[in-house]
CSV table of C-alpha atoms in Angstrom, one decimal:
chain,number,residue,atom,x,y,z
A,81,MET,CA,-150.9,-0.2,-5.1
A,82,TYR,CA,-153.8,-1.3,-7.1
A,83,ILE,CA,-151.6,-3.5,-9.7
A,84,SER,CA,-150.9,-5.5,-6.9
A,85,LEU,CA,-154.2,-5.8,-5.3
A,86,ALA,CA,-155.6,-6.3,-9.4
A,87,LEU,CA,-152.9,-9.1,-9.4
A,88,LEU,CA,-153.0,-10.7,-5.7
A,89,SER,CA,-156.8,-11.0,-6.4
A,90,VAL,CA,-156.3,-12.7,-9.8
A,91,GLY,CA,-154.2,-15.3,-7.9
A,92,VAL,CA,-156.2,-15.8,-5.3
A,93,ILE,CA,-159.3,-16.6,-7.6
A,94,LEU,CA,-157.3,-18.7,-9.8
A,95,TYR,CA,-156.1,-20.4,-6.9
A,96,LEU,CA,-160.1,-21.2,-5.8
A,97,VAL,CA,-160.5,-22.2,-9.1
A,98,ASP,CA,-157.2,-24.0,-9.4
A,99,GLY,CA,-156.3,-25.5,-5.7
A,100,GLY,CA,-153.2,-26.3,-5.5
A,101,GLU,CA,-149.6,-25.8,-3.6
A,102,VAL,CA,-148.8,-22.4,-3.1
A,103,GLY,CA,-145.9,-22.0,-1.5
A,104,SER,CA,-143.6,-19.3,-0.4
A,105,VAL,CA,-143.2,-16.2,-2.5
A,106,LEU,CA,-141.6,-17.2,-5.2
A,107,GLY,CA,-138.6,-14.8,-6.8
A,108,PRO,CA,-139.0,-12.2,-9.5
A,109,VAL,CA,-138.2,-14.6,-12.9
A,110,GLU,CA,-139.9,-17.3,-11.1
A,111,ALA,CA,-142.7,-15.3,-10.4
A,112,ILE,CA,-143.0,-14.1,-14.4
A,113,ALA,CA,-143.0,-17.8,-16.1
A,114,SER,CA,-145.2,-19.6,-13.3
A,115,ALA,CA,-147.7,-16.7,-14.0
A,116,LEU,CA,-147.7,-17.3,-17.5
A,117,ASN,CA,-148.7,-20.7,-16.6
A,118,LEU,CA,-151.5,-19.1,-14.8
A,119,GLU,CA,-150.2,-20.5,-11.5
A,120,ALA,CA,-152.0,-19.1,-8.4
A,121,GLU,CA,-148.3,-18.9,-7.2
A,122,GLY,CA,-146.8,-16.9,-9.7
A,123,TRP,CA,-149.5,-13.7,-10.0
A,124,MET,CA,-149.9,-14.2,-5.9
A,125,SER,CA,-146.0,-13.8,-5.7
A,126,LEU,CA,-145.8,-10.7,-8.7
A,127,GLY,CA,-148.6,-9.0,-6.0
A,128,ILE,CA,-146.0,-9.1,-3.1
A,129,ILE,CA,-143.1,-8.6,-5.1
A,130,SER,CA,-144.9,-5.6,-6.6
A,131,LEU,CA,-146.2,-4.6,-3.1
A,132,ILE,CA,-143.6,-4.5,-1.2
A,133,MET,CA,-141.6,-2.7,-4.1
A,134,THR,CA,-144.1,0.3,-3.4
A,135,PRO,CA,-142.3,1.9,-1.0
A,136,LEU,CA,-139.2,1.9,-3.1
A,137,ALA,CA,-141.1,3.7,-6.0
A,138,GLY,CA,-142.2,6.7,-3.2
A,139,VAL,CA,-138.1,6.6,-2.2
A,140,VAL,CA,-136.9,6.7,-6.0
A,141,ALA,CA,-139.3,9.2,-6.7
A,142,ALA,CA,-138.5,11.6,-4.3
A,143,LEU,CA,-135.2,11.3,-5.3
A,144,ALA,CA,-136.0,12.8,-8.9
A,145,VAL,CA,-137.6,15.9,-7.3
A,146,PHE,CA,-134.5,16.4,-5.1
A,147,VAL,CA,-132.4,15.8,-7.5
A,148,ARG,CA,-134.3,18.3,-10.1
A,149,ALA,CA,-134.6,21.1,-6.9
A,150,LYS,CA,-130.3,20.5,-6.3
A,151,GLU,CA,-131.3,19.8,-2.9
A,152,LEU,CA,-128.0,17.8,-2.5
A,153,ARG,CA,-128.5,16.5,1.0
A,154,MET,CA,-131.6,15.9,0.5
A,155,VAL,CA,-130.6,13.9,-2.4
A,156,GLY,CA,-127.7,11.7,-0.3
A,157,VAL,CA,-130.7,11.2,2.6
A,158,SER,CA,-132.7,9.2,-0.3
A,159,LEU,CA,-129.7,7.5,-1.4
A,160,LEU,CA,-128.7,6.2,2.0
A,161,VAL,CA,-132.2,4.6,2.1
A,162,ILE,CA,-131.9,3.5,-1.0
A,163,CYS,CA,-128.3,2.2,0.0
A,164,VAL,CA,-130.2,0.2,3.0
A,165,VAL,CA,-132.7,-1.6,1.0
A,166,ALA,CA,-129.7,-2.7,-1.3
A,167,LEU,CA,-128.3,-4.1,2.0
A,168,ALA,CA,-131.2,-5.9,2.7
A,169,ILE,CA,-131.5,-7.3,-0.6
A,170,LEU,CA,-127.8,-8.9,-0.7
A,171,VAL,CA,-128.5,-9.6,3.0
A,172,LYS,CA,-128.5,-13.5,2.2
A,173,LEU,CA,-125.6,-13.5,0.7
A,174,ILE,CA,-123.1,-11.8,3.4
A,175,ALA,CA,-125.2,-14.3,6.0
B,165,MET,CA,-154.7,-23.1,2.4
B,166,ASP,CA,-158.3,-24.9,3.1
B,167,PRO,CA,-160.8,-22.1,1.4
B,168,VAL,CA,-162.9,-21.8,4.3
B,169,ILE,CA,-160.0,-21.4,6.4
B,170,ALA,CA,-158.6,-19.0,3.8
B,171,LEU,CA,-162.2,-16.6,4.0
B,172,GLY,CA,-161.7,-17.0,7.6
B,173,ILE,CA,-158.0,-15.2,7.3
B,174,VAL,CA,-159.3,-12.2,4.9
B,175,LEU,CA,-162.2,-12.0,7.0
B,176,THR,CA,-159.6,-11.6,10.5
B,177,ALA,CA,-157.3,-9.1,8.3
B,178,ALA,CA,-160.4,-7.7,7.6
B,179,ALA,CA,-161.4,-6.6,11.0
B,180,ALA,CA,-157.6,-5.7,11.7
B,181,GLY,CA,-156.9,-2.9,9.0
B,182,LEU,CA,-160.5,-1.7,9.8
B,183,LEU,CA,-159.4,-1.3,13.9
B,184,GLY,CA,-156.1,-0.6,13.1
B,185,SER,CA,-157.3,2.5,11.2
B,186,LEU,CA,-159.7,3.7,13.3
B,187,LEU,CA,-157.5,3.4,16.1
B,188,GLY,CA,-154.5,4.8,14.2
B,189,LEU,CA,-152.3,1.9,14.5
B,190,GLY,CA,-150.8,-0.7,12.0
B,191,GLY,CA,-152.7,-4.1,11.7
B,192,GLY,CA,-150.0,-6.2,12.3
B,193,ILE,CA,-150.7,-5.8,16.0
B,194,ILE,CA,-153.6,-7.6,15.6
B,195,ILE,CA,-152.7,-10.2,12.4
B,196,VAL,CA,-149.5,-11.3,14.3
B,197,PRO,CA,-151.1,-12.7,17.1
B,198,ALA,CA,-154.6,-14.0,15.0
B,199,LEU,CA,-152.7,-15.8,13.0
B,200,THR,CA,-150.2,-17.5,15.7
B,201,LEU,CA,-153.5,-18.4,18.1
B,202,LEU,CA,-155.8,-18.8,16.2
B,203,PHE,CA,-155.0,-20.3,12.7
B,204,GLY,CA,-151.9,-22.2,14.3
B,205,TYR,CA,-149.4,-20.6,12.1
B,206,SER,CA,-145.5,-19.6,13.2
B,207,MET,CA,-144.1,-16.3,14.6
B,208,GLN,CA,-141.9,-15.8,11.8
B,209,GLU,CA,-144.4,-16.8,8.7
B,210,ALA,CA,-147.2,-14.4,10.4
B,211,ILE,CA,-144.4,-11.8,10.7
B,212,GLY,CA,-143.0,-11.8,7.2
B,213,ALA,CA,-147.2,-11.7,6.2
B,214,SER,CA,-148.0,-9.2,8.9
B,215,LEU,CA,-144.9,-6.7,6.9
B,216,VAL,CA,-146.6,-7.1,3.9
B,217,ALA,CA,-150.2,-6.2,5.2
B,218,VAL,CA,-148.4,-3.0,6.8
B,219,ILE,CA,-147.2,-1.7,3.6
B,220,ALA,CA,-150.4,-2.4,2.2
B,221,THR,CA,-152.0,0.0,4.8
B,222,SER,CA,-149.5,2.7,4.5
B,223,THR,CA,-148.9,3.0,1.2
B,224,GLY,CA,-152.7,3.4,0.8
B,225,SER,CA,-152.8,6.2,3.4
B,226,ALA,CA,-149.2,7.6,2.7
B,227,SER,CA,-150.3,9.1,-0.8
B,228,TYR,CA,-153.0,10.6,0.7
B,229,TYR,CA,-150.9,12.2,3.0
B,230,VAL,CA,-148.2,13.3,0.7
B,231,GLU,CA,-150.4,15.2,-1.7
B,232,GLU,CA,-152.2,16.7,2.0
B,233,GLY,CA,-148.6,18.0,2.6
B,234,VAL,CA,-149.0,17.1,5.6
B,235,SER,CA,-146.2,14.0,6.2
B,236,ASN,CA,-143.1,15.8,6.3
B,237,VAL,CA,-141.0,14.0,3.8
B,238,ARG,CA,-137.2,15.5,4.5
B,239,LEU,CA,-138.0,14.2,8.5
B,240,GLY,CA,-139.5,11.4,7.3
B,241,LEU,CA,-136.4,10.3,5.0
B,242,ILE,CA,-133.9,11.3,7.5
B,243,LEU,CA,-135.3,9.0,9.6
B,244,GLY,CA,-136.3,6.1,7.2
B,245,ILE,CA,-132.5,5.9,6.9
B,246,ALA,CA,-132.7,4.7,11.2
B,247,THR,CA,-135.9,2.8,10.9
B,248,SER,CA,-134.4,0.8,8.1
B,249,LEU,CA,-131.9,0.1,9.2
B,250,GLY,CA,-133.3,-0.9,12.1
B,251,GLY,CA,-135.6,-2.4,10.7
B,252,LEU,CA,-133.0,-4.7,8.7
B,253,ILE,CA,-131.1,-6.0,11.8
B,254,GLY,CA,-134.7,-6.4,13.4
B,255,ALA,CA,-135.5,-8.8,10.4
B,256,MET,CA,-132.2,-10.6,10.8
B,257,VAL,CA,-132.4,-11.5,14.2
B,258,ALA,CA,-135.9,-12.6,14.2
B,259,VAL,CA,-134.9,-15.1,11.5
B,260,TYR,CA,-132.5,-16.5,13.5
B,261,THR,CA,-134.8,-16.2,17.4
B,262,ASP,CA,-136.7,-18.8,19.0
B,263,GLN,CA,-140.4,-18.5,18.1
B,264,TYR,CA,-141.8,-18.4,21.8
B,265,ILE,CA,-138.9,-15.8,22.2
B,266,LEU,CA,-140.7,-13.8,19.7
B,267,ALA,CA,-143.7,-14.3,21.0
B,268,LEU,CA,-142.7,-13.2,24.8
B,269,LEU,CA,-141.8,-9.9,22.9
B,270,PHE,CA,-144.8,-9.7,21.2
B,271,GLY,CA,-146.8,-10.0,24.6
B,272,PHE,CA,-144.4,-6.9,25.7
B,273,MET,CA,-145.2,-5.0,23.0
B,274,LEU,CA,-149.1,-5.8,23.0
B,275,ILE,CA,-148.8,-4.0,26.7
B,276,TYR,CA,-146.7,-1.1,25.7
B,277,THR,CA,-149.4,-0.6,22.7
B,278,ALA,CA,-152.4,-0.4,25.4
B,279,TYR,CA,-150.3,1.8,27.4
B,280,TYR,CA,-150.1,3.7,24.2
B,281,MET,CA,-153.6,4.3,23.4
B,282,ILE,CA,-154.8,5.4,26.8
B,283,ARG,CA,-152.1,7.4,28.1
B,284,ASN,CA,-152.0,11.0,26.7
B,285,SER,CA,-149.0,12.2,24.8
B,286,ASP,CA,-150.1,15.3,23.0
B,287,SER,CA,-149.3,17.8,26.6
B,288,THR,CA,-145.5,18.9,24.9
B,289,GLY,CA,-144.9,22.2,22.9
B,290,ILE,CA,-144.4,22.1,18.9
B,291,CYS,CA,-140.7,23.1,18.1
B,292,PRO,CA,-141.2,26.7,15.7
B,293,SER,CA,-139.8,26.7,11.9
B,294,GLY,CA,-135.7,26.9,11.6
B,295,PRO,CA,-133.3,24.8,10.7
B,296,CYS,CA,-132.3,21.3,12.5
B,297,GLY,CA,-129.0,21.1,12.3
B,298,ALA,CA,-128.0,21.0,8.6
B,299,PHE,CA,-131.0,20.6,7.9
B,300,ASP,CA,-134.1,23.4,7.6
B,301,LEU,CA,-137.1,20.5,8.2
B,302,SER,CA,-139.6,23.4,8.7
B,303,CYS,CA,-143.0,22.2,7.2
B,304,SER,CA,-146.4,23.4,7.5
B,305,TYR,CA,-150.0,21.9,6.8
B,306,LYS,CA,-153.7,23.4,6.8
B,307,GLU,CA,-155.9,21.8,9.9
B,308,GLU,CA,-159.4,23.5,9.9
B,309,ASN,CA,-158.6,26.7,7.7
B,310,THR,CA,-155.4,27.6,10.0
B,311,LYS,CA,-151.9,27.1,8.3
B,312,VAL,CA,-149.5,25.0,11.2
B,313,GLU,CA,-146.0,25.6,10.9
B,314,TYR,CA,-143.7,23.8,12.8
B,315,GLY,CA,-140.1,23.1,13.1
B,316,VAL,CA,-138.0,20.4,14.0
B,317,ARG,CA,-135.4,19.4,17.3
B,318,ASN,CA,-133.2,16.6,18.6
B,319,LEU,CA,-132.5,15.4,15.0
B,320,GLY,CA,-130.0,12.6,16.6
B,321,LYS,CA,-132.4,11.5,19.4
B,322,GLY,CA,-135.4,11.2,17.4
B,323,MET,CA,-133.2,9.2,14.8
B,324,ALA,CA,-132.1,7.1,17.7
B,325,GLY,CA,-135.8,6.8,19.2
B,326,SER,CA,-137.0,5.8,15.2
B,327,ALA,CA,-134.2,2.9,15.2
B,328,VAL,CA,-135.3,1.5,18.4
B,329,GLY,CA,-139.1,1.2,16.0
B,330,GLY,CA,-137.8,0.0,13.1
B,331,VAL,CA,-136.1,-2.9,15.4
B,332,THR,CA,-139.3,-3.6,17.1
B,333,SER,CA,-140.8,-3.8,13.1
B,334,GLY,CA,-138.8,-5.5,11.2
B,335,MET,CA,-139.1,-8.1,14.8
B,336,LEU,CA,-142.6,-8.3,14.8
B,337,GLY,CA,-144.0,-7.4,12.0
B,338,VAL,CA,-145.6,-4.0,13.3
B,339,GLY,CA,-145.7,-0.7,11.8
B,340,GLY,CA,-143.2,1.0,14.7
B,341,GLY,CA,-145.9,3.2,14.8
B,342,VAL,CA,-146.2,3.5,18.7
B,343,VAL,CA,-142.7,4.6,18.5
B,344,ASN,CA,-142.0,7.0,15.9
B,345,VAL,CA,-145.5,8.9,16.8
B,346,PRO,CA,-144.3,9.7,20.7
B,347,VAL,CA,-140.6,10.0,19.4
B,348,MET,CA,-141.5,13.1,16.7
B,349,ARG,CA,-144.2,14.2,18.8
B,350,LEU,CA,-142.1,14.4,22.2
B,351,TRP,CA,-138.7,14.7,21.1
B,352,MET,CA,-138.8,16.4,18.4
B,353,GLY,CA,-142.1,18.7,19.2
B,354,VAL,CA,-143.7,17.9,15.9
B,355,PRO,CA,-147.2,18.1,16.4
B,356,MET,CA,-150.1,15.1,16.7
B,357,ARG,CA,-151.1,15.1,13.0
B,358,ALA,CA,-147.6,15.8,11.4
B,359,ALA,CA,-146.2,12.8,13.0
B,360,CYS,CA,-148.9,10.2,12.5
B,361,ALA,CA,-149.2,11.4,8.7
B,362,THR,CA,-144.8,11.3,8.7
B,363,SER,CA,-145.1,7.7,10.4
B,364,ASN,CA,-147.1,6.4,8.0
B,365,TYR,CA,-144.7,7.3,5.3
B,366,MET,CA,-142.0,5.9,7.2
B,367,ILE,CA,-143.7,2.7,7.7
B,368,GLY,CA,-143.7,1.7,4.9
B,369,ILE,CA,-139.9,2.0,4.0
B,370,THR,CA,-139.2,0.1,7.5
B,371,ALA,CA,-141.9,-2.6,6.3
B,372,LEU,CA,-139.7,-2.6,3.0
B,373,ALA,CA,-136.8,-3.6,4.5
B,374,GLY,CA,-137.8,-6.4,6.8
B,375,ALA,CA,-140.3,-7.7,4.4
B,376,ILE,CA,-137.4,-8.4,2.0
B,377,VAL,CA,-135.2,-10.2,4.5
B,378,TYR,CA,-138.3,-12.3,5.6
B,379,PHE,CA,-138.6,-12.7,1.4
B,380,GLN,CA,-134.9,-14.0,1.2
B,381,PHE,CA,-135.4,-16.4,4.0
B,382,GLY,CA,-138.3,-17.5,2.2
B,383,MET,CA,-140.7,-16.8,5.2
B,384,ILE,CA,-143.5,-15.0,3.5
B,385,LEU,CA,-145.9,-17.8,2.3
B,386,ALA,CA,-147.7,-16.3,-0.8
B,387,GLY,CA,-151.0,-17.5,-0.4
B,388,LEU,CA,-151.1,-16.5,3.4
B,389,ALA,CA,-149.7,-13.1,2.4
B,390,ALA,CA,-152.1,-12.1,-0.2
B,391,VAL,CA,-155.0,-12.8,1.6
B,392,VAL,CA,-153.8,-10.6,4.5
B,393,ALA,CA,-153.2,-7.9,2.1
B,394,ILE,CA,-156.6,-7.9,0.5
B,395,GLY,CA,-158.1,-8.5,3.8
B,396,VAL,CA,-156.1,-5.8,5.6
B,397,PHE,CA,-156.5,-3.6,2.5
B,398,CYS,CA,-160.1,-3.4,2.4
B,399,GLY,CA,-161.0,-3.2,5.8
B,400,SER,CA,-158.8,-0.2,6.0
B,401,LEU,CA,-160.6,1.3,3.9
B,402,LEU,CA,-163.7,0.8,5.5
B,403,GLY,CA,-162.2,2.4,8.5
B,404,SER,CA,-160.8,5.4,6.9
B,405,ARG,CA,-164.8,6.0,6.4
B,406,LEU,CA,-166.5,5.2,9.3
B,407,SER,CA,-163.7,7.3,11.4
B,408,LYS,CA,-165.4,9.7,10.9
B,409,ARG,CA,-168.7,9.2,12.6
B,410,LEU,CA,-167.3,6.7,15.4
B,411,GLN,CA,-165.7,8.4,18.7
B,412,GLY,CA,-162.9,6.8,19.3
B,413,LYS,CA,-161.7,6.8,23.2
B,414,ALA,CA,-164.3,4.5,24.4
B,415,LEU,CA,-163.4,2.3,21.9
B,416,LYS,CA,-159.8,2.4,22.2
B,417,THR,CA,-160.2,1.6,26.4
B,418,VAL,CA,-162.0,-1.1,25.3
B,419,PHE,CA,-159.2,-2.2,22.5
B,420,SER,CA,-156.5,-1.8,25.7
B,421,ILE,CA,-158.5,-4.3,27.4
B,422,VAL,CA,-158.6,-6.7,24.2
B,423,LEU,CA,-154.9,-5.9,24.0
B,424,ILE,CA,-153.7,-6.9,27.6
B,425,SER,CA,-156.2,-9.6,27.3
B,426,VAL,CA,-154.0,-10.9,24.3
B,427,SER,CA,-151.0,-10.7,25.7
B,428,ILE,CA,-151.4,-13.1,27.6
B,429,LEU,CA,-151.8,-15.2,25.5
B,430,MET,CA,-148.8,-15.0,24.1
B,431,PHE,CA,-147.3,-15.0,26.9
B,432,LEU,CA,-148.7,-18.8,27.2
B,433,LYS,CA,-147.5,-19.5,23.7
B,434,ALA,CA,-143.8,-18.3,25.0
B,435,ALA,CA,-144.0,-20.6,27.7
B,436,GLY,CA,-145.4,-22.8,25.6
B,437,VAL,CA,-148.7,-24.0,27.4
B,438,MET,CA,-150.5,-23.5,24.1
B,439,PRO,CA,-149.7,-24.3,20.7
C-alpha cells in the first residue's frame, strides 16, 4: 500500500516538474520501461498496478495460511477467488 | 491535466475520503459525481479512477480490521467469490453502456445510499455460533472487553445479495458496502461491527476484478487515478482520526440531503441537460 503511494507520489512530482502527456495506465512492461526513463506516466502506472494488485496479495496470503492449516475447503474458496481475478485478466481476450 | 485542476481533484478526493471515513462509506459515492459534474470526465473514466480509490481506502483499513480479528476472513472470501464475479460482470456491462444510462443508474444509487444512511438497520438478532452448511464460519471478536461470538446463516442467500453488491461496484465504481453490510447484518445475522469490517475486506477484492477490466479497456487514466488515490488516502487517514470525536447522526442526515441533491444533478446529466 505504502509502496504504491510512494510510486504514485513520485509520478505526480515528476509530472509537476516535467509536465508532458499522461494517458491511460500502461501495461507492466511498458510501465517499467517508462519509469526507467523517469517519465511520470510510468511511475503512476506502476503505482496504480501495484495498488490494484494489493487485494490479490491478501487473498494469496490467506491461501497460504489455509494450505498450512490444511483447510481444504477454504483453499478451494481462495483458489476460486483467484480464478475470478484471472478471468478478469483474460476478459479482454474473450470479449 | 492542468496542475490547478490536479490540485482541485486531490482536494475533492481528500474530502471524499474524509467524509467516506466519517460516514462508513467508500469514497466512490462522492468521487464519481464530483469527477463527472465538476471536472467533466466521462462516467467510465470517473468509475475507473474511483475503483482505484476504493482499493486504496479498503486496503488500509482492511489490514487493521483483519489484525484486530474483527473481519471474518472466511466469510469475506466466500462472499468474495460472488462479489468479484459480480464486479467483473458489472464492469463488463459498464464498459459497453452509454454514460447517460450509467449517470441515471448512479442517481438511483445515490438515493438508495441516502435512504440506507438515515434508516436504522441494526434491529435483527445475531446468529448463534455453529456450522453453516459445509462451512463453519463462526467467529468472535472483542468489543469493550466483551467477547462477541456469532455464527452465520443463509449463506446462499448472502452470496446472491453480495453478487448484486459486486455488480453495483463494478458498474458504478462504488465499494458495494451499502449492499454488502445490510446483506450480512439482516440476512446472515452477522453483528454490525463484524459486517462492516468484513465488507471492508471484501470491497478490495470486488473493486480489484472491476478495476482490472477497466484497466484492460484503457479506461483508467493514470494521472487522474494517481491524484484521486493520493487524495482519498490522505482524507481517509484524517477521517479515521476525527471519527472518534464527531457525532455521526447529524452528519449523516445532512449528507443524505446532499446525496439526494447530487442525484438530481446526475438525473439532469442523464437527461442530457447538464454536460
